[in-house]
C-alpha cells in the first residue's frame, strides 16, 4: 500500500500544546526534554502557534525518516540556511552536497586515517606537553583547552603547515561564535529569517571573520605548489562531475565545514568526559586501569586503540547522555505515514538523538550513566537506530572514525600522566547551542596521575 493511500486512513498525531513556546525561549533544554517525556515515544505534533513541528523519537520511526524514506525528508527549512552560509553545500542536499560528501568520505576513509594517525599522535603529544606545562597545577577552562588540542591535530592533518597557530586561533574563535549564536534558530527552525532572533547579528559578523581568514589562505594555496596532501590541496584539485574545478567559495566551504564539524564536537565530548569521570569515580578507576595496562610507558599510537575497549564504552555512553549532536531537523516533502500516524507534507520534523537516547523502553533507566550498556552482550539485539550520536542514513557523520581515533588518542595521552580534575562544585548541566555544551564553564586542574 502506498503512503498516499495509507494517509487517508491514518490517524492524526496527538498534539502537545502551545504553552511550551515561552519555555523553549526561557529553558530550552528542560522544555525540550519535557516534550520528549510527554511524547513518550509516540509521534506528536508540538503546537507552537506559528508552527507545528512533528517530534519523532522512537528508533523505528527515526529509521523511516533518516533512511527508509530519506528522499521525502530533505535537510531544507530555515535552520539549515544560516548553517549553509557558514559551511556551504555539505549542510544542504542535492548535487553540491553529494560532491562535498564524496570528497569528505574519501578523505576520512580508513586507510587515509590510518596513514595520518602517527602524525596526529605526535601532534597531540606535543599539545598535551604544552598544556601540562602551561597549566602546572592551575585551573584551566576545559572547553578552551580541549579545543586547542583538537585544533592542532586537525590543522596538522588537514591543513599541513599552511595556517599559522594565530590564524587558526582567530578562525576557531569566529567559528565558535557562529556556532554558539545559532541555537535559537535550531530550536525554532520555523521562524522566518526575516524575523530576527537572538544571535543572528553575532552569527553574521562571525561568518565575515571566518571569510577574512580563509579566502586569503585559499588564494595563497592556489598560487603555490600543491605538493602537500592537505585538505586545501585536495579541495583545489577536486573536480565535479563535469570535470570543473571547485571555485574559491567551494574550497572555503569545505575547509570551514571540516573545521566546524570536527572541532567543537570533539572538544565538547572530551569536556564531558572529564565531567563524567568526576561524577563516577568507579568508572574513572576502570578507565585509568585500562589505560595503564594497555599503554604502560609507551606513547599512545594506533596499535593501542583497539585495546581501549572500556574507554570506548565510556565515550559511547557519554555521547548517549550528552548527545553533542542533539538535534537533526528535516522537512517533509509529501504526506507520509509512520506507524499509522499521518505526517503532512511541508512540515518540520524534529529528530533528536538526545531524546531518542532517553526513550525508556529502549534505554532502561536513561538517566543512569552506565558504560556497560555498550558491552557486546548488552548491545546485542538493540535497534540500529536506538543509538544516533552520529546520525544515520545518507547524512550519517563522515567523521566518526576520525573522531574515535582523535578522542582516544587525546584521552589516553592525557590520562597516561595526568588526572584532569573538574573543579566545579555543583553538577555540570548541558545547554543547547549548535552542539550540546556545558552550561557553565568547566574548570580542570591536571593532577599528576601518581597523586590521585
Ligand atoms: C563527537 C563528535 C561528533 C558528533 C557527535 C557528530 C555528529 C554528527 C551528526 C549527528 C551528523 C548528522 C547530521 C544530519 O544528519 O543532518 C553529522 C554529520 C557530519 N559530520 Fe559529524 N560528528 C562528530 C564529529 C565529526 C568530525 C570529527 C568530523 C570531521 C572531521 C565530522 C564531520 C561531519 C560532516 C562533514 C557531516 C555532514 C555529513 C552529511 O551531511 O553528509 N563530524 N555529525
Tab-separated table of C-alpha atoms and ligand atoms in Angstrom:
chain	number	residue	atom	x	y	z
A	1	UNK	CA	0.000	0.000	0.000
A	2	UNK	CA	1.424	3.413	-0.866
A	3	UNK	CA	1.818	6.142	1.711
A	4	UNK	CA	-0.793	8.171	-0.217
A	5	UNK	CA	-3.499	5.503	0.127
A	6	UNK	CA	-2.473	4.879	3.693
A	7	UNK	CA	-2.576	8.575	4.567
A	8	UNK	CA	-6.383	8.734	4.225
A	9	UNK	CA	-6.981	6.118	6.875
A	10	UNK	CA	-4.025	7.064	9.073
A	11	UNK	CA	-4.654	8.763	12.391
A	12	UNK	CA	-3.544	12.270	13.235
A	13	UNK	CA	-0.615	12.780	15.571
A	14	UNK	CA	-1.501	13.796	19.113
A	15	UNK	CA	-0.780	17.496	19.593
A	16	UNK	CA	1.114	18.896	22.559
A	17	UNK	CA	0.113	22.406	23.455
A	18	UNK	CA	1.219	25.949	22.765
A	19	UNK	CA	2.186	26.627	26.384
A	20	UNK	CA	5.654	25.243	25.594
A	21	UNK	CA	6.757	28.213	23.466
A	22	UNK	CA	7.750	30.577	26.335
A	23	UNK	CA	9.524	27.648	27.987
A	24	UNK	CA	11.522	26.963	24.831
A	25	UNK	CA	12.829	30.529	24.950
A	26	UNK	CA	13.489	30.515	28.706
A	27	UNK	CA	14.659	26.978	29.440
A	28	UNK	CA	15.229	25.399	26.041
A	29	UNK	CA	16.694	22.046	27.042
A	30	UNK	CA	14.391	21.385	30.003
A	31	UNK	CA	11.331	22.205	27.900
A	32	UNK	CA	12.588	20.059	25.054
A	33	UNK	CA	13.121	17.171	27.486
A	34	UNK	CA	9.641	17.659	28.910
A	35	UNK	CA	8.204	17.456	25.409
A	36	UNK	CA	10.150	14.224	24.881
A	37	UNK	CA	8.774	12.622	28.031
A	38	UNK	CA	5.206	13.770	27.294
A	39	UNK	CA	5.536	12.203	23.840
A	40	UNK	CA	6.896	9.017	25.424
A	41	UNK	CA	7.996	7.525	22.112
A	42	UNK	CA	4.798	8.428	20.264
A	43	UNK	CA	4.941	10.684	17.170
A	44	UNK	CA	3.461	14.001	18.328
A	45	UNK	CA	2.988	17.480	16.929
A	46	UNK	CA	4.089	20.381	19.049
A	47	UNK	CA	1.734	23.308	18.674
A	48	UNK	CA	3.880	26.421	18.905
A	49	UNK	CA	1.347	28.726	17.275
A	50	UNK	CA	3.491	29.803	14.335
A	51	UNK	CA	4.372	26.205	13.529
A	52	UNK	CA	3.514	22.631	14.479
A	53	UNK	CA	6.632	20.519	14.036
A	54	UNK	CA	6.447	16.738	14.408
A	55	UNK	CA	8.625	15.233	17.092
A	56	UNK	CA	9.908	11.765	16.109
A	57	UNK	CA	11.839	9.834	18.756
A	58	UNK	CA	11.387	6.042	18.526
A	59	UNK	CA	14.195	4.236	16.628
A	60	UNK	CA	11.797	2.566	14.130
A	61	UNK	CA	10.202	5.923	13.329
A	62	UNK	CA	13.563	7.662	13.037
A	63	UNK	CA	14.695	4.949	10.625
A	64	UNK	CA	11.802	5.803	8.296
A	65	UNK	CA	12.733	9.498	8.237
A	66	UNK	CA	16.506	9.275	8.098
A	67	UNK	CA	16.922	6.213	5.931
A	68	UNK	CA	13.991	4.242	4.511
A	69	UNK	CA	12.149	7.252	3.098
A	70	UNK	CA	15.008	9.757	3.333
A	71	UNK	CA	14.185	11.359	-0.084
A	72	UNK	CA	10.942	12.582	1.434
A	73	UNK	CA	12.744	14.232	4.342
A	74	UNK	CA	15.476	16.520	2.997
A	75	UNK	CA	17.506	18.971	5.014
A	76	UNK	CA	15.658	22.030	3.994
A	77	UNK	CA	13.941	24.636	6.039
A	78	UNK	CA	15.149	27.683	7.765
A	79	UNK	CA	17.617	26.322	10.255
A	80	UNK	CA	19.816	24.909	7.513
A	81	UNK	CA	20.024	28.230	5.679
A	82	UNK	CA	22.238	30.038	8.191
A	83	UNK	CA	24.313	26.887	8.587
A	84	UNK	CA	24.830	26.717	4.829
A	85	UNK	CA	26.088	30.296	4.961
A	86	UNK	CA	28.783	29.063	7.381
A	87	UNK	CA	29.779	25.685	5.939
A	88	UNK	CA	28.358	25.614	2.414
A	89	UNK	CA	26.841	22.727	0.450
A	90	UNK	CA	27.578	19.898	2.877
A	91	UNK	CA	24.814	21.252	5.131
A	92	UNK	CA	22.302	21.050	2.284
A	93	UNK	CA	21.107	18.459	-0.227
A	94	UNK	CA	21.406	17.797	-3.958
A	95	UNK	CA	24.475	17.750	-6.217
A	96	UNK	CA	26.508	20.261	-4.197
A	97	UNK	CA	26.045	18.146	-1.045
A	98	UNK	CA	26.830	14.906	-2.903
A	99	UNK	CA	30.049	16.400	-4.282
A	100	UNK	CA	31.158	17.567	-0.847
A	101	UNK	CA	30.171	14.332	0.823
A	102	UNK	CA	32.163	12.323	-1.714
A	103	UNK	CA	35.266	14.411	-1.017
A	104	UNK	CA	34.902	14.102	2.750
A	105	UNK	CA	34.249	10.369	2.593
A	106	UNK	CA	37.425	9.789	0.594
A	107	UNK	CA	39.390	11.962	2.951
A	108	UNK	CA	38.013	10.192	6.015
A	109	UNK	CA	38.412	6.637	4.730
A	110	UNK	CA	40.052	4.038	6.992
A	111	UNK	CA	43.350	3.865	5.055
A	112	UNK	CA	43.630	7.670	4.888
A	113	UNK	CA	43.081	7.993	8.614
A	114	UNK	CA	45.470	5.137	9.355
A	115	UNK	CA	48.115	6.953	7.309
A	116	UNK	CA	47.804	10.135	9.372
A	117	UNK	CA	47.362	8.599	12.820
A	118	UNK	CA	51.101	8.681	13.586
A	119	UNK	CA	51.318	12.397	12.782
A	120	UNK	CA	48.137	13.016	14.742
A	121	UNK	CA	49.521	11.143	17.779
A	122	UNK	CA	52.768	13.183	17.674
A	123	UNK	CA	50.886	16.476	17.393
A	124	UNK	CA	48.613	15.510	20.277
A	125	UNK	CA	51.595	14.532	22.428
A	126	UNK	CA	53.179	17.963	21.768
A	127	UNK	CA	49.912	19.756	22.510
A	128	UNK	CA	49.421	17.800	25.746
A	129	UNK	CA	53.008	18.561	26.850
A	130	UNK	CA	52.407	22.233	26.136
A	131	UNK	CA	49.133	22.152	28.096
A	132	UNK	CA	50.524	20.368	31.146
A	133	UNK	CA	53.482	22.766	31.215
A	134	UNK	CA	51.246	25.808	30.944
A	135	UNK	CA	48.592	24.782	33.478
A	136	UNK	CA	51.074	23.321	36.012
A	137	UNK	CA	48.573	22.920	38.860
A	138	UNK	CA	46.465	25.954	37.908
A	139	UNK	CA	42.841	25.535	36.784
A	140	UNK	CA	42.096	25.977	33.081
A	141	UNK	CA	38.912	26.183	31.011
A	142	UNK	CA	38.419	22.626	29.733
A	143	UNK	CA	36.466	23.550	26.613
A	144	UNK	CA	39.089	26.095	25.520
A	145	UNK	CA	41.985	23.744	26.290
A	146	UNK	CA	40.419	20.721	24.575
A	147	UNK	CA	39.589	22.895	21.580
A	148	UNK	CA	43.221	23.963	21.362
A	149	UNK	CA	44.449	20.351	21.310
A	150	UNK	CA	41.799	19.216	18.822
A	151	UNK	CA	42.553	22.124	16.521
A	152	UNK	CA	46.256	21.443	16.494
A	153	UNK	CA	45.581	17.857	15.466
A	154	UNK	CA	43.096	18.870	12.773
A	155	UNK	CA	45.301	21.644	11.471
A	156	UNK	CA	48.321	19.405	11.097
A	157	UNK	CA	46.400	16.603	9.458
A	158	UNK	CA	44.153	18.623	7.176
A	159	UNK	CA	45.934	21.881	6.551
A	160	UNK	CA	49.588	20.811	6.589
A	161	UNK	CA	51.567	23.866	7.599
A	162	UNK	CA	49.506	26.346	5.638
A	163	UNK	CA	47.825	28.017	8.567
A	164	UNK	CA	49.674	29.617	11.467
A	165	UNK	CA	48.569	28.991	15.042
A	166	UNK	CA	47.491	32.652	15.279
A	167	UNK	CA	45.305	32.372	12.190
A	168	UNK	CA	43.935	29.093	13.480
A	169	UNK	CA	43.023	30.742	16.812
A	170	UNK	CA	41.286	33.587	15.009
A	171	UNK	CA	39.388	31.180	12.778
A	172	UNK	CA	38.427	28.997	15.705
A	173	UNK	CA	37.119	31.992	17.712
A	174	UNK	CA	34.970	33.088	14.796
A	175	UNK	CA	33.607	29.599	14.194
A	176	UNK	CA	32.879	29.211	17.902
A	177	UNK	CA	30.929	32.486	17.923
A	178	UNK	CA	28.993	31.424	14.839
A	179	UNK	CA	28.057	28.026	16.243
A	180	UNK	CA	27.167	29.464	19.657
A	181	UNK	CA	24.835	32.044	18.168
A	182	UNK	CA	22.783	29.631	16.080
A	183	UNK	CA	20.991	27.807	18.960
A	184	UNK	CA	17.705	29.717	18.763
A	185	UNK	CA	17.435	29.164	15.009
A	186	UNK	CA	17.878	25.435	15.597
A	187	UNK	CA	15.243	25.293	18.320
A	188	UNK	CA	12.811	27.346	16.295
A	189	UNK	CA	13.507	26.411	12.678
A	190	UNK	CA	10.022	27.616	11.685
A	191	UNK	CA	10.805	31.287	12.449
A	192	UNK	CA	11.456	33.016	9.093
A	193	UNK	CA	14.883	34.583	8.575
A	194	UNK	CA	13.168	37.968	8.225
A	195	UNK	CA	12.219	37.750	11.922
A	196	UNK	CA	15.331	38.486	13.975
A	197	UNK	CA	16.278	36.039	16.733
A	198	UNK	CA	18.934	36.410	19.438
A	199	UNK	CA	22.318	35.543	17.996
A	200	UNK	CA	21.628	36.498	14.366
A	201	UNK	CA	23.932	39.521	14.244
A	202	UNK	CA	26.758	37.789	16.058
A	203	UNK	CA	26.416	34.936	13.575
A	204	UNK	CA	26.689	37.202	10.531
A	205	UNK	CA	29.711	39.009	11.935
A	206	UNK	CA	31.401	35.721	12.784
A	207	UNK	CA	30.875	34.393	9.257
A	208	UNK	CA	32.579	37.521	7.884
A	209	UNK	CA	35.555	36.913	10.192
A	210	UNK	CA	35.809	33.305	9.025
A	211	UNK	CA	35.907	34.511	5.422
A	212	UNK	CA	38.650	37.005	6.222
A	213	UNK	CA	40.937	34.182	7.348
A	214	UNK	CA	40.056	31.512	4.823
A	215	UNK	CA	39.853	33.321	1.493
A	216	UNK	CA	43.450	34.623	1.553
A	217	UNK	CA	44.559	31.138	2.506
A	218	UNK	CA	42.764	29.595	-0.463
A	219	UNK	CA	44.219	32.193	-2.833
A	220	UNK	CA	47.701	31.577	-1.496
A	221	UNK	CA	47.295	27.827	-1.849
A	222	UNK	CA	46.153	28.241	-5.474
A	223	UNK	CA	49.266	30.251	-6.285
A	224	UNK	CA	51.639	27.892	-4.512
A	225	UNK	CA	52.883	24.386	-5.111
A	226	UNK	CA	50.315	21.736	-4.278
A	227	UNK	CA	52.792	19.168	-3.089
A	228	UNK	CA	51.309	18.823	0.368
A	229	UNK	CA	48.467	16.370	0.868
A	230	UNK	CA	46.274	18.590	2.967
A	231	UNK	CA	42.571	19.264	2.630
A	232	UNK	CA	43.066	22.628	0.943
A	233	UNK	CA	45.144	20.977	-1.805
A	234	UNK	CA	42.664	18.142	-2.124
A	235	UNK	CA	39.806	20.566	-2.476
A	236	UNK	CA	41.677	22.664	-5.024
A	237	UNK	CA	42.432	19.571	-7.093
A	238	UNK	CA	38.913	18.170	-6.861
A	239	UNK	CA	36.704	18.234	-9.955
A	240	UNK	CA	32.943	17.960	-10.112
A	241	UNK	CA	31.027	15.547	-12.367
A	242	UNK	CA	31.507	17.842	-15.364
A	243	UNK	CA	35.251	17.957	-14.718
A	244	UNK	CA	35.186	21.529	-13.401
A	245	UNK	CA	37.423	22.605	-10.559
A	246	UNK	CA	35.898	23.976	-7.374
A	247	UNK	CA	35.793	27.743	-7.086
A	248	UNK	CA	37.217	29.670	-4.123
A	249	UNK	CA	33.870	29.718	-2.359
A	250	UNK	CA	33.529	25.929	-2.596
A	251	UNK	CA	37.067	25.368	-1.346
A	252	UNK	CA	36.463	27.788	1.519
A	253	UNK	CA	33.234	25.945	2.369
A	254	UNK	CA	34.978	22.568	2.502
A	255	UNK	CA	37.671	23.869	4.818
A	256	UNK	CA	35.212	25.569	7.132
A	257	UNK	CA	32.893	22.550	7.165
A	258	UNK	CA	35.713	20.303	8.283
A	259	UNK	CA	36.876	22.719	10.929
A	260	UNK	CA	33.340	23.356	12.186
A	261	UNK	CA	32.131	19.767	12.208
A	262	UNK	CA	35.329	18.392	13.670
A	263	UNK	CA	36.389	20.862	16.346
A	264	UNK	CA	33.601	21.807	18.700
A	265	UNK	CA	32.022	18.322	18.630
A	266	UNK	CA	35.245	16.603	19.677
A	267	UNK	CA	36.316	19.235	22.221
A	268	UNK	CA	32.866	19.163	23.808
A	269	UNK	CA	32.846	15.364	24.014
A	270	UNK	CA	36.231	15.478	25.781
A	271	UNK	CA	34.977	18.089	28.249
A	272	UNK	CA	32.000	15.835	29.047
A	273	UNK	CA	34.497	13.016	29.564
A	274	UNK	CA	36.199	14.871	32.433
A	275	UNK	CA	32.756	15.659	33.876
A	276	UNK	CA	31.587	12.030	33.861
A	277	UNK	CA	34.904	10.779	35.266
A	278	UNK	CA	34.460	13.152	38.196
A	279	UNK	CA	30.831	12.138	38.753
A	280	UNK	CA	31.531	8.386	38.502
A	281	UNK	CA	34.757	7.542	40.358
A	282	UNK	CA	34.334	3.771	39.889
A	283	UNK	CA	34.113	4.264	36.112
A	284	UNK	CA	37.133	6.585	36.268
A	285	UNK	CA	39.201	3.962	38.101
A	286	UNK	CA	38.426	1.372	35.422
A	287	UNK	CA	39.406	3.806	32.658
A	288	UNK	CA	42.707	4.674	34.389
A	289	UNK	CA	43.468	0.977	34.969
A	290	UNK	CA	42.774	0.120	31.331
A	291	UNK	CA	44.973	2.926	30.025
A	292	UNK	CA	47.819	1.968	32.381
A	293	UNK	CA	47.547	-1.696	31.369
A	294	UNK	CA	47.348	-1.073	27.616
A	295	UNK	CA	49.932	1.702	27.331
A	296	UNK	CA	52.481	1.028	30.049
A	297	UNK	CA	55.262	3.514	29.310
A	298	UNK	CA	54.571	3.689	25.542
A	299	UNK	CA	53.299	6.804	23.819
A	300	UNK	CA	49.772	6.036	22.540
A	301	UNK	CA	49.555	5.132	18.856
A	302	UNK	CA	47.097	3.330	16.656
A	303	UNK	CA	48.175	-0.147	17.796
A	304	UNK	CA	46.815	0.623	21.286
A	305	UNK	CA	43.423	1.945	20.269
A	306	UNK	CA	41.596	-1.358	19.610
A	307	UNK	CA	42.505	-2.480	23.143
A	308	UNK	CA	40.976	0.545	24.891
A	309	UNK	CA	37.594	-1.196	24.956
A	310	UNK	CA	36.264	0.139	28.259
A	311	UNK	CA	37.333	3.701	27.451
A	312	UNK	CA	35.473	3.335	24.168
A	313	UNK	CA	32.297	2.262	26.011
A	314	UNK	CA	32.593	5.253	28.343
A	315	UNK	CA	32.795	7.610	25.363
A	316	UNK	CA	29.815	5.899	23.713
A	317	UNK	CA	27.768	6.218	26.898
A	318	UNK	CA	28.690	9.866	27.373
A	319	UNK	CA	27.561	10.591	23.815
A	320	UNK	CA	24.304	8.815	24.630
A	321	UNK	CA	23.644	11.005	27.657
A	322	UNK	CA	25.251	14.201	26.396
A	323	UNK	CA	24.451	13.842	22.708
A	324	UNK	CA	26.718	16.523	21.359
A	325	UNK	CA	24.770	16.452	18.053
A	326	UNK	CA	21.460	16.839	19.862
A	327	UNK	CA	19.068	17.724	17.033
A	328	UNK	CA	18.618	16.577	13.435
A	329	UNK	CA	15.868	18.647	11.791
A	330	UNK	CA	14.285	17.690	8.490
A	331	UNK	CA	11.374	18.856	6.311
A	332	UNK	CA	8.705	16.529	4.851
A	333	UNK	CA	8.039	16.930	1.115
A	334	UNK	CA	4.922	14.742	0.605
A	335	UNK	CA	2.476	13.226	3.038
A	336	UNK	CA	3.746	10.061	4.655
A	337	UNK	CA	2.541	7.559	7.214
A	338	UNK	CA	4.769	6.352	10.012
A	339	UNK	CA	3.430	3.609	12.259
A	340	UNK	CA	-0.165	4.539	11.419
A	341	UNK	CA	0.357	8.273	12.031
A	342	UNK	CA	-0.096	10.745	9.192
A	343	UNK	CA	2.800	13.116	8.539
A	344	UNK	CA	1.726	16.078	6.437
A	345	UNK	CA	3.972	17.213	3.597
A	346	UNK	CA	5.681	20.567	4.063
A	347	UNK	CA	6.160	20.136	7.823
A	348	UNK	CA	9.188	20.447	10.066
A	349	UNK	CA	10.319	17.117	11.504
A	350	UNK	CA	12.427	17.228	14.643
A	351	UNK	CA	14.630	14.240	15.358
A	352	UNK	CA	16.800	14.376	18.416
A	353	UNK	CA	19.462	11.859	19.418
A	354	UNK	CA	19.224	13.419	22.896
A	355	UNK	CA	15.551	12.380	23.169
A	356	UNK	CA	15.869	9.042	21.340
A	357	UNK	CA	18.632	8.140	23.794
A	358	UNK	CA	16.100	8.665	26.605
A	359	UNK	CA	13.157	6.591	25.323
A	360	UNK	CA	12.739	4.468	28.438
A	361	UNK	CA	11.752	1.105	26.945
A	362	UNK	CA	14.724	1.301	24.565
A	363	UNK	CA	17.222	2.592	27.145
A	364	UNK	CA	16.125	1.457	30.635
A	365	UNK	CA	16.944	3.991	33.381
A	366	UNK	CA	18.086	6.505	30.773
A	367	UNK	CA	19.433	8.968	33.357
A	368	UNK	CA	21.847	6.389	34.817
A	369	UNK	CA	25.389	6.610	33.415
A	370	UNK	CA	26.267	3.007	32.617
A	371	UNK	CA	29.037	2.307	30.058
A	372	UNK	CA	28.289	-1.433	30.218
A	373	UNK	CA	25.208	-0.783	28.099
A	374	UNK	CA	27.701	-0.889	25.233
A	375	UNK	CA	29.240	-4.264	26.114
A	376	UNK	CA	28.880	-6.748	23.235
A	377	UNK	CA	26.341	-8.823	25.209
A	378	UNK	CA	24.075	-5.937	26.153
A	379	UNK	CA	24.338	-4.310	22.714
A	380	UNK	CA	23.001	-7.469	21.066
A	381	UNK	CA	19.503	-7.055	19.650
A	382	UNK	CA	19.393	-3.281	20.149
A	383	UNK	CA	17.691	-1.454	17.286
A	384	UNK	CA	20.241	0.069	14.881
A	385	UNK	CA	18.641	3.484	15.209
A	386	UNK	CA	18.497	3.407	19.025
A	387	UNK	CA	21.973	4.967	19.188
A	388	UNK	CA	22.201	8.004	16.995
A	389	UNK	CA	25.085	10.027	18.360
A	390	UNK	CA	26.488	10.262	14.812
A	391	UNK	CA	23.165	10.431	12.986
A	392	UNK	CA	22.084	7.793	10.464
A	393	UNK	CA	21.190	7.316	6.813
A	394	UNK	CA	22.721	9.198	3.867
A	395	UNK	CA	23.860	12.102	6.046
A	396	UNK	CA	25.448	9.980	8.750
A	397	UNK	CA	28.543	11.637	10.182
A	398	UNK	CA	31.557	11.199	7.894
A	399	UNK	CA	33.913	11.995	10.787
A	400	UNK	CA	33.024	9.124	13.153
A	401	UNK	CA	36.268	7.223	12.670
A	402	UNK	CA	38.333	10.396	12.749
A	403	UNK	CA	36.619	11.400	15.994
A	404	UNK	CA	37.135	7.972	17.558
A	405	UNK	CA	40.848	7.919	16.770
A	406	UNK	CA	41.392	11.528	17.817
A	407	UNK	CA	39.368	11.369	21.045
A	408	UNK	CA	41.030	8.133	22.181
A	409	UNK	CA	44.491	9.490	21.425
A	410	UNK	CA	43.839	12.706	23.337
A	411	UNK	CA	42.199	10.968	26.308
A	412	UNK	CA	44.876	8.304	26.626
A	413	UNK	CA	47.789	10.721	26.125
A	414	UNK	CA	46.466	12.983	28.874
A	415	UNK	CA	45.451	10.195	31.246
A	416	UNK	CA	48.765	8.414	30.892
A	417	UNK	CA	50.394	11.086	33.033
A	418	UNK	CA	47.582	13.190	34.491
A	419	UNK	CA	44.142	13.240	36.053
A	420	UNK	CA	42.064	16.162	34.773
A	421	UNK	CA	40.035	17.003	37.904
A	422	UNK	CA	36.890	19.086	37.365
A	423	UNK	CA	36.758	21.951	39.873
A	424	UNK	CA	33.055	22.867	39.565
A	425	UNK	CA	31.278	22.245	42.833
A	426	UNK	CA	27.737	21.718	41.581
A	427	UNK	CA	26.788	19.224	38.855
A	428	UNK	CA	27.531	20.464	35.335
A	429	UNK	CA	24.343	20.748	33.284
A	430	UNK	CA	24.109	20.809	29.499
A	431	UNK	CA	22.681	23.564	27.303
A	432	UNK	CA	21.756	23.669	23.641
A	433	UNK	CA	23.779	25.503	21.049
A	434	UNK	CA	24.820	24.066	17.691
A	435	UNK	CA	26.178	21.278	19.892
A	436	UNK	CA	25.177	20.286	23.415
A	437	UNK	CA	27.714	22.122	25.544
A	438	UNK	CA	28.145	22.512	29.318
A	439	UNK	CA	26.054	25.364	30.683
A	440	UNK	CA	28.790	26.581	32.989
A	441	UNK	CA	32.479	26.915	32.283
A	442	UNK	CA	34.174	23.637	33.259
A	443	UNK	CA	37.498	24.220	35.011
A	444	UNK	CA	40.015	21.416	35.225
A	445	UNK	CA	43.222	21.017	37.172
A	446	UNK	CA	45.729	18.498	35.858
A	447	UNK	CA	46.999	16.463	38.804
A	448	UNK	CA	49.881	14.082	38.199
A	449	UNK	CA	48.494	10.549	37.845
A	450	UNK	CA	50.528	9.338	40.818
A	451	UNK	CA	48.767	11.813	43.204
A	452	UNK	CA	45.240	10.592	42.743
B	1	LIG	C1	31.611	13.896	18.928
B	1	LIG	C2	31.868	14.042	17.645
B	1	LIG	C3	30.846	14.140	16.559
B	1	LIG	C4	29.477	14.037	16.629
B	1	LIG	C5	28.618	13.787	17.870
B	1	LIG	C6	28.959	14.226	15.278
B	1	LIG	C7	27.614	14.154	14.951
B	1	LIG	C8	27.120	14.260	13.672
B	1	LIG	C9	25.721	14.080	13.296
B	1	LIG	C10	24.584	13.764	14.268
B	1	LIG	C11	25.621	14.264	11.951
B	1	LIG	C12	24.360	14.106	11.092
B	1	LIG	C13	23.707	15.410	10.704
B	1	LIG	C14	22.436	15.170	9.886
B	1	LIG	O1	22.001	14.048	9.650
B	1	LIG	O2	21.817	16.162	9.454
B	1	LIG	C15	26.966	14.587	11.476
B	1	LIG	C16	27.279	14.886	10.173
B	1	LIG	C17	28.551	15.263	9.764
B	1	LIG	N1	29.725	15.212	10.496
B	1	LIG	FE1	29.892	14.724	12.428
B	1	LIG	N2	30.011	14.464	14.439
B	1	LIG	C18	31.189	14.405	15.170
B	1	LIG	C19	32.472	14.565	14.698
B	1	LIG	C20	32.800	14.882	13.409
B	1	LIG	C21	34.153	15.078	12.919
B	1	LIG	C22	35.408	14.891	13.756
B	1	LIG	C23	34.044	15.422	11.599
B	1	LIG	C24	35.117	15.738	10.598
B	1	LIG	C25	36.386	15.848	10.829
B	1	LIG	C26	32.624	15.435	11.265
B	1	LIG	C27	32.100	15.742	10.034
B	1	LIG	C28	30.756	15.670	9.703
B	1	LIG	C29	30.234	16.058	8.397
B	1	LIG	C30	31.053	16.617	7.229
B	1	LIG	C31	28.836	15.783	8.429
B	1	LIG	C32	27.804	16.015	7.321
B	1	LIG	C33	27.540	14.733	6.584
B	1	LIG	C34	26.456	14.855	5.524
B	1	LIG	O3	25.546	15.661	5.653
B	1	LIG	O4	26.523	14.127	4.541
B	1	LIG	N3	31.912	15.104	12.390
B	1	LIG	N4	27.853	14.548	12.537
